[in-house]
Tab-separated table of C-alpha atoms in Angstrom:
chain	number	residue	atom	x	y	z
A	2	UNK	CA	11.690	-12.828	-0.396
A	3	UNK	CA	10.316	-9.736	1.587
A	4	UNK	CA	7.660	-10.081	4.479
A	5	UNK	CA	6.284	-7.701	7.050
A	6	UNK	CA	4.829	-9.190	10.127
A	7	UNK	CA	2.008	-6.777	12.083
A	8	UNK	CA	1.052	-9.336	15.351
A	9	UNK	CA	-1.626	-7.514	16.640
A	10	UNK	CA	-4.982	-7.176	14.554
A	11	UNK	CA	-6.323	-4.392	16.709
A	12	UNK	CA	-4.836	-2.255	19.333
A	13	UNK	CA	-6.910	-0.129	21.703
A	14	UNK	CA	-5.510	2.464	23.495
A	15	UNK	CA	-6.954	5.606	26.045
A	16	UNK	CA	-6.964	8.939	24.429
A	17	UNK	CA	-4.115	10.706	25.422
A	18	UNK	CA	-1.990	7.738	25.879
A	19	UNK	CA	1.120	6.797	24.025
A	20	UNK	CA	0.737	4.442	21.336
A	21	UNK	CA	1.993	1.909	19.749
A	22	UNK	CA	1.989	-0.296	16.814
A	23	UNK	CA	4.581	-3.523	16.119
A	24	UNK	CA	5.780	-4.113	13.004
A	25	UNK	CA	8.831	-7.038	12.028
A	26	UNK	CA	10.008	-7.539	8.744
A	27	UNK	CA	12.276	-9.742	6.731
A	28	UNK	CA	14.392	-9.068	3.723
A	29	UNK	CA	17.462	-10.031	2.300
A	30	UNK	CA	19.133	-7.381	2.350
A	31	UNK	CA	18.484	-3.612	3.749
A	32	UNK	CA	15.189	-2.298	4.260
A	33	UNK	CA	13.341	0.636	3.206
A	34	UNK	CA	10.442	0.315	5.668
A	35	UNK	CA	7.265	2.729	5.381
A	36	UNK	CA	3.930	2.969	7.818
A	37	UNK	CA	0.753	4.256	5.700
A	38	UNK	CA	-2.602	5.166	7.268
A	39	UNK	CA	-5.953	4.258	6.140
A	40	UNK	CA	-9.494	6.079	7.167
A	41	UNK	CA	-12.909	4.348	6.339
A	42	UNK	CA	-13.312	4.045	2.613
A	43	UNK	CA	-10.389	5.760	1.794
A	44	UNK	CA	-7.184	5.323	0.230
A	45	UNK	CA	-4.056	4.984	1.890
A	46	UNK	CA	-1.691	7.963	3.184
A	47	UNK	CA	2.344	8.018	3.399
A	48	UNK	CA	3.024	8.571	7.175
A	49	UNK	CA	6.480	8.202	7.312
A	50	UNK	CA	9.516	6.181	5.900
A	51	UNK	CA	13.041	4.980	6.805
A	52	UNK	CA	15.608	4.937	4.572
A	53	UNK	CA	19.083	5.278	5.783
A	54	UNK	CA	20.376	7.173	9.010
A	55	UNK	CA	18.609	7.969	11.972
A	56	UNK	CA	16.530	5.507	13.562
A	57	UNK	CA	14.132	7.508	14.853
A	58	UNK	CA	11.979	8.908	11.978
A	59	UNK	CA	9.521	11.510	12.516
A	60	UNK	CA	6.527	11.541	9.989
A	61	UNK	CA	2.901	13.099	10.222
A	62	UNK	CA	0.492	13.948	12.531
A	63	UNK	CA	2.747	13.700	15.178
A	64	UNK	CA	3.566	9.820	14.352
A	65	UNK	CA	7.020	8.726	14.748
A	66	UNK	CA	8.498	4.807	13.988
A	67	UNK	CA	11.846	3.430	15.119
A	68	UNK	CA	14.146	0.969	13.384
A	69	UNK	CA	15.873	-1.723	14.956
A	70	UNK	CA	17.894	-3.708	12.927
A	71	UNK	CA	18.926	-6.025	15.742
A	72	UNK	CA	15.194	-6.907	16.107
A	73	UNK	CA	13.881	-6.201	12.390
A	74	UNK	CA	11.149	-4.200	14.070
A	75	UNK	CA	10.027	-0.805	12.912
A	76	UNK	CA	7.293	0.177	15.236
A	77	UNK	CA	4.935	3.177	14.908
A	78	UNK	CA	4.426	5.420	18.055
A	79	UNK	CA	2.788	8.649	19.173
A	80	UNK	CA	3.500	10.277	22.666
A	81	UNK	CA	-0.541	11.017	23.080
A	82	UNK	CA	-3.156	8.887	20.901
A	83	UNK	CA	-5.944	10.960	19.707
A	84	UNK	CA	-9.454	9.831	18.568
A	85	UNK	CA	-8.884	10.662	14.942
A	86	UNK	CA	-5.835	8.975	15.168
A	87	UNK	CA	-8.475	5.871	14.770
A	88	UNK	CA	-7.711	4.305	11.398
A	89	UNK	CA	-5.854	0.588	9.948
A	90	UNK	CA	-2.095	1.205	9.801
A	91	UNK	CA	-0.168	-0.684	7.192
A	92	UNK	CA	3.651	-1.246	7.833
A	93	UNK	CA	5.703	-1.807	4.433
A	94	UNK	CA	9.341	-2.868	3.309
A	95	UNK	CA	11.224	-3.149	0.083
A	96	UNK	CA	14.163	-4.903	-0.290
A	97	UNK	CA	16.533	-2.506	-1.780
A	98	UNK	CA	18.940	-5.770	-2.451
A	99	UNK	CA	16.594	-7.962	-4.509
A	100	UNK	CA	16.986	-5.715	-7.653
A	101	UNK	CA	14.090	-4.742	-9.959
A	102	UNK	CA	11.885	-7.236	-8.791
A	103	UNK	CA	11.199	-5.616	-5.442
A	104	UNK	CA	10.366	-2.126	-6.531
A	105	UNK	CA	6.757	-2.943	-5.048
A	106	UNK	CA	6.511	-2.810	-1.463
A	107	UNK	CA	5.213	-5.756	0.994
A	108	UNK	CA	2.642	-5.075	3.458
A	109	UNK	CA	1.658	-6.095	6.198
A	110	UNK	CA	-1.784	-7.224	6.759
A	111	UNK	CA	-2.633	-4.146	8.895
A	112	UNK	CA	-3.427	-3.232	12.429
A	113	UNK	CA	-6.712	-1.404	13.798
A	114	UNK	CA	-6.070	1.183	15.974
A	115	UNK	CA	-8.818	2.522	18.115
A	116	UNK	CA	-8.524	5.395	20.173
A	117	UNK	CA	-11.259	5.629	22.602
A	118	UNK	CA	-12.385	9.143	24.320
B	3	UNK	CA	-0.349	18.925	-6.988
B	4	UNK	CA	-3.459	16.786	-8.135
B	5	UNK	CA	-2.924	13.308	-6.395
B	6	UNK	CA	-3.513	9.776	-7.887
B	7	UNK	CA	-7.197	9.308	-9.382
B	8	UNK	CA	-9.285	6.174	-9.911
B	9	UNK	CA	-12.419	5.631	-11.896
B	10	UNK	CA	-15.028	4.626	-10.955
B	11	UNK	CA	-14.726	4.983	-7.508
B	12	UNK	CA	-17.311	1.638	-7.426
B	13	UNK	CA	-17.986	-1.288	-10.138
B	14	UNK	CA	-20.646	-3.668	-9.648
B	15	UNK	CA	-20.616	-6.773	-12.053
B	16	UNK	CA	-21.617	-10.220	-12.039
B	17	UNK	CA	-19.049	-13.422	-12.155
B	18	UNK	CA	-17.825	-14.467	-15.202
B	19	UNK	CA	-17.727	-10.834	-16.705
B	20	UNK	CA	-14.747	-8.055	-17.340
B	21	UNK	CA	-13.989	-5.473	-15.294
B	22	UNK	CA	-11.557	-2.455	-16.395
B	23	UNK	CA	-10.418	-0.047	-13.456
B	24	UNK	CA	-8.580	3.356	-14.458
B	25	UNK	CA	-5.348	4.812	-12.805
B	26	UNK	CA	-3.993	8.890	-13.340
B	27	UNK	CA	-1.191	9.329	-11.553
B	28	UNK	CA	0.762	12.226	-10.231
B	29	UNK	CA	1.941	14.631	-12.780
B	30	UNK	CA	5.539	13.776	-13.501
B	31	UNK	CA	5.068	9.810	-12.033
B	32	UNK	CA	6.234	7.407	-14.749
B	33	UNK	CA	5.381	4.469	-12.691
B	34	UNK	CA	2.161	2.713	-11.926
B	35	UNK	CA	1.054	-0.376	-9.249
B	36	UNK	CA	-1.671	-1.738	-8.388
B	37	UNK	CA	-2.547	-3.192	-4.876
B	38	UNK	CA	-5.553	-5.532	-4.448
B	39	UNK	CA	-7.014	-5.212	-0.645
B	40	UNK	CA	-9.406	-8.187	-0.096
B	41	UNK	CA	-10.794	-8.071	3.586
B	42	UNK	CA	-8.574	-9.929	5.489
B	43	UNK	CA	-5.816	-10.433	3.629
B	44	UNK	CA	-4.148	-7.088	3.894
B	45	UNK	CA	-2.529	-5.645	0.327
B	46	UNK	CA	-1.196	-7.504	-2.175
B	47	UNK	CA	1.110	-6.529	-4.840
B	48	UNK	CA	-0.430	-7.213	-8.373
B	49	UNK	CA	1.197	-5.569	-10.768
B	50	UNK	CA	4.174	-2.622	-12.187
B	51	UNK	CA	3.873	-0.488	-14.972
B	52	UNK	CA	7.230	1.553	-15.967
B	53	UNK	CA	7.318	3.493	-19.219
B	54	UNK	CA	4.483	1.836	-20.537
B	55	UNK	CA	6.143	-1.445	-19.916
B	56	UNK	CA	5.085	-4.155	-17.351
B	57	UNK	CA	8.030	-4.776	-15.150
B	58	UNK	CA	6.302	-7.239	-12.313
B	59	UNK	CA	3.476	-8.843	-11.248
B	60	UNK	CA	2.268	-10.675	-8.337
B	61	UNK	CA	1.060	-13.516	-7.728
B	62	UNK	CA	-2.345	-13.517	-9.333
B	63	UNK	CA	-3.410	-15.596	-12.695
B	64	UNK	CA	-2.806	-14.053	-16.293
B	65	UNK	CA	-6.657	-13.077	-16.013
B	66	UNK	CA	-5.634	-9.829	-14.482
B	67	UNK	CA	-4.250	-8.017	-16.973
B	68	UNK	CA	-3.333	-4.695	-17.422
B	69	UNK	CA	-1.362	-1.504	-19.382
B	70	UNK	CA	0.251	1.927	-19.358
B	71	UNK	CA	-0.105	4.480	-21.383
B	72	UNK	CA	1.980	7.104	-23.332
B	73	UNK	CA	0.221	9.721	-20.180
B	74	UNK	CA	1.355	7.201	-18.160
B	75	UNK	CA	-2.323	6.656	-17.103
B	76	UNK	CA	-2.953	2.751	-16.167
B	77	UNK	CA	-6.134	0.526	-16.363
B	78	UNK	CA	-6.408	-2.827	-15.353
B	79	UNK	CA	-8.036	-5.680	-16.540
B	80	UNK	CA	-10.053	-8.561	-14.524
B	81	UNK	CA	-11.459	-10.904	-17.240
B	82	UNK	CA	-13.330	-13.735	-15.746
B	83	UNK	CA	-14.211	-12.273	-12.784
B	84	UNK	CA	-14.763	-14.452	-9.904
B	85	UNK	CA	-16.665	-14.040	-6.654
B	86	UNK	CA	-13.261	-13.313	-5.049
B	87	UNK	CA	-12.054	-10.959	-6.728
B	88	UNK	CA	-14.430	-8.601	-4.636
B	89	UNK	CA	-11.828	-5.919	-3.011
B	90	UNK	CA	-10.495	-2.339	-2.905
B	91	UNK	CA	-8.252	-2.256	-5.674
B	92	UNK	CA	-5.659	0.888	-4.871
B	93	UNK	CA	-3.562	2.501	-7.698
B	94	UNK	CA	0.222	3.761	-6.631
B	95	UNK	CA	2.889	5.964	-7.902
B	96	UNK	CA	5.684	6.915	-8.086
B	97	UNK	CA	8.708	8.979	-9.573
B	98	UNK	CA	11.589	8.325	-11.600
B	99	UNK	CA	14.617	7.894	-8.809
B	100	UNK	CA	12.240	7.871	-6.474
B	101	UNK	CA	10.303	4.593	-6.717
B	102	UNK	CA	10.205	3.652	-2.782
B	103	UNK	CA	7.728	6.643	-2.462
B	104	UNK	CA	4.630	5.732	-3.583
B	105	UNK	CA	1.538	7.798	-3.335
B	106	UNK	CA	-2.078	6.296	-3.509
B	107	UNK	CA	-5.020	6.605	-5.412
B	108	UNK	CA	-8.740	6.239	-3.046
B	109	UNK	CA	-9.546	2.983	-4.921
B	110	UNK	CA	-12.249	1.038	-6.745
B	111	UNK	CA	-14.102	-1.217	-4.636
B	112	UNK	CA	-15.082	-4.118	-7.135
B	113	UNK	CA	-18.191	-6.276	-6.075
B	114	UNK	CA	-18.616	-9.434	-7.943
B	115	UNK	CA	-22.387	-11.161	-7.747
């Protein structure tokens, strides 16, 4: 069985500050990870995945997320946090071991970020 | 590109009715999920439509139900409905080949009374 693990509920942070947001997972085999974004009565928006290869993944709005297999972390960061950047992040994995049955992804049950001016 | 649609965008109904939510996906998506987000509890996986055929579902009783279409538009079925089954319900998909992308619908927020 997948799981994603997102410790903190909220996370404030200074604009212009880095930021970041934890994420741990578990899977059987290799991950494909993904962090979404959701804004207030909204939907929710791809920010970036990892796959296979580098690390260090760069995604939208100037988001980023590294993965450490070592740690099974993949956390989401930004050099400089701004205001809009104020939304609930959702970290995601599939198991790309598990075989059909894992084409959905596990979530995590989200983080608040709040950037404040 | 158009992205992922949902009708309605709110349902109101009272427990022990049926509730039927509409998915569109992407043009050229064959696959469909739906998500339920109940406050609190984060997303959770409920079901996968693949060429018109379920291929999973969460963990949620057979009163969620659900289908694809030959469009490969999706609706989904809450017969029954319960005071808990108030949530966001989000629509996904996704591409042949490319099924750990998945692109999302705004969601119908469901409120049982």
């Amino acid at each position: 069985a997948q799981s994603v693990a997102q410790p903190e509920d909220q996370v404030n942070v200074a604009e212009g500050n880095p930021l970041t947001v934890k994420c741990t997972y578990s899977v059987s085999g290799n991950p494909y990870l993904f962090w979404y974004v959701q804004y207030p009565n909204r939907g929710l928006q791809f920010l970036l995945k990892y796959i296979t290869g580098d690390n260090l993944v760069k995604g939208s709005y100037g988001f980023e997320a590294e993965f450490n297999k070592s740690q099974t972390s993949f956390h989401l960061k930004k050099p400089s946090a701004l205001v809009s950047d104020s939304a609930l992040y959702f970290c995601a994995v599939r198991d790309i071991g598990s075989g059909a049955g894992s084409y959905q992804l596990t979530f995590g049950k989200g983080t608040k970020l709040s950037v404040i001016p | 590109e158009a992205g992922v649609t949902q009708s309605p965008t709110h349902l109101i109904k009272t427990r022990g009715q049926q509730a039927t939510l509409r998915c569109s996906p992407i043009s050229g998506h064959t696959s469909v999920y739906w998500y339920q987000q109940a406050l609190g509890l984060g997303l959770q996986f409920l079901l996968w439509y693949d060429e018109g055929e379920e291929r999973n579902r969460g963990n949620f009783p057979p009163r969620f139900s659900g289908r694809q279409f030959p469009n490969y538009s999706s609706e989904l079925n809450v017969n029954a409905l319960e005071l808990e089954d108030s949530a966001l319900y989000l629509c996904a998909s996704s591409s042949p080949g490319l099924s750990y992308e998945q692109y999302f619908g705004p969601g119908t927020r469901l409120t049982v009374t």
